[in-house]
Amino acid sequence: MWLYQIMAEEIFSNKEVSAAYQRGFFPTSKEVLDLILSYLMEKKGKPFELAVDVGCGTGRYTRPLAPHFHKVIGTDMFESQINEALASTSEDNISYHVCPAEELPLDDATVDIVTVAFAAHFFNLGKFMQETARILKPRGCLAMHCLVIPFKIYYRDCSDGLSAIISEAFVFLHKYVDKKIPNDIETQYLDIYKAVPFADKERVTDIMVTFTMSLMELMGLFESICCYQICKEKNPALAMEFMQNTEQRLRDTLGESSDQAIMEIQTTHYCVLACKS
Ligand SMILES: C[S@@+](CC[C@H](N)C(=O)[O-])C[C@H]1O[C@@H](n2cnc3c(N)ncnc32)[C@H](O)[C@@H]1O
């Protein structure tokens, strides 16, 4: 097996991290899924036979593909992520494989779409693009998406204070990931877009996705983020202090109603879309 190792991705080999990830990560965005499906319809059209979700993690973006395709395959390099995916998947037409994104166990020209949610920044892009070009059918599509960090929070008259705490929290957490990852996220996948070897490609930005969260759910979201988990592995006491401080500052800003507060979280997603000729 071809090996590509950086610390950030290795964190997903831990089953407690996988469970925290499945519990707490950002909710799946219908807006992004609709964009991807309409792109595939426009570029290739039906039938939608096979979708492959690479770096599928716990299957959060794999499961919603099931109603639209005859067959869906989720792949991830870590068994702990795939085990969580299997435990929360009941759809008969989904199967999962443990394998790296750079070595996909699929025949040439058999796949209608390759999707990648929140994972392309971990891959060896050259190898992954070669694999994608190999397995896609003619007119098959590639979609890779992620979201802007930090996100905004709205709650009554404390929105600015809450958003500032989130921004500072991410400044702290970003120190724990490989330099490439914050850059890919800051540029909203510009380099990843440039690495796509197909002439027919686009990068859609400013996809607004809003959802609500309680304070405890927001703390669960922090717990699910890989840079927090890397910080916890390297320095558990510092990670605990970060969580306690962040929670306390959010509580102080929310005031007495902190446990009942339902905050609006506004995220901005971006998606690189491409079609093989
Ligand atoms: C942030 S998670 C995203 C998971 C999922 N796509 C989602 O949206 O919930 C990133 C995932 O990419 C996987 N990953 C990272 N590098 C990989 C590689 N080279 N090949 C396959 N999977 C990889 C990790 O194991 C992890 O499950």
Coordinates of N, CA, C and O in Angstrom, one line a residue, residues 2 6 9 16 27 30 40 51 67-68 76 92-93 132 158 170-172 179 193 267:
W2 N 0.5 2.3 -0.8 CA 1.2 3.5 -0.8 C 0.9 4.3 0.5 O -0.2 4.4 0.9
I6 N 0.7 12.4 7.4 CA 0.9 13.6 8.2 C 0.1 13.4 9.4 O -0.9 12.8 9.4
E9 N -4.1 13.8 9.6 CA -5.0 12.7 9.2 C -4.9 11.5 10.2 O -5.9 10.8 10.4
E16 N -12.1 6.9 19.6 CA -12.8 7.9 20.3 C -12.9 9.2 19.5 O -13.9 9.9 19.6
P27 N -23.3 19.8 10.7 CA -24.4 19.1 10.0 C -24.2 19.1 8.5 O -23.6 20.0 8.0
K30 N -27.5 20.4 2.8 CA -28.4 20.0 1.7 C -28.1 20.9 0.5 O -28.1 20.5 -0.6
L40 N -23.9 17.4 -11.7 CA -23.8 16.1 -12.4 C -24.9 15.9 -13.4 O -24.6 15.4 -14.5
A51 N -21.7 6.4 -7.3 CA -21.0 7.5 -6.6 C -19.9 7.0 -5.6 O -20.2 6.0 -4.9
P67 N -30.1 7.8 -2.0 CA -31.4 7.8 -2.8 C -31.2 8.2 -4.2 O -32.1 8.0 -5.1
H68 N -30.0 8.8 -4.6 CA -29.8 9.3 -5.9 C -29.0 8.4 -6.9 O -29.0 8.7 -8.1
D76 N -12.3 5.4 3.1 CA -11.5 6.2 4.0 C -10.3 5.3 4.4 O -10.3 4.1 4.4
D92 N -29.2 -0.1 1.9 CA -28.6 -1.3 1.3 C -27.7 -1.1 0.2 O -26.9 -1.9 -0.1
N93 N -27.8 0.1 -0.4 CA -26.9 0.3 -1.6 C -25.6 1.0 -1.3 O -24.9 1.5 -2.2
T132 N -8.7 9.6 -9.7 CA -10.0 10.1 -10.1 C -10.2 10.1 -11.6 O -11.2 9.6 -12.1
C158 N -25.5 39.4 21.4 CA -24.1 39.0 21.7 C -23.4 38.4 20.5 O -22.3 37.8 20.7
F170 N -10.1 29.4 16.9 CA -9.5 28.8 15.7 C -8.1 29.3 15.4 O -7.3 28.5 14.9
V171 N -7.8 30.5 15.8 CA -6.3 30.9 15.8 C -5.5 30.0 16.6 O -4.4 29.5 16.2
F172 N -6.0 29.7 17.8 CA -5.3 28.8 18.7 C -5.2 27.4 18.1 O -4.1 26.8 18.0
K179 N 0.9 23.0 7.9 CA 0.8 24.3 7.3 C -0.1 24.3 6.1 O -0.8 25.3 5.8
Y193 N -8.3 23.5 -6.6 CA -9.0 23.8 -7.9 C -7.9 23.7 -9.0 O -8.1 23.1 -10.0
T267 N -22.5 29.3 8.3 CA -21.2 28.9 7.7 C -21.3 29.2 6.2 O -22.4 29.3 5.6

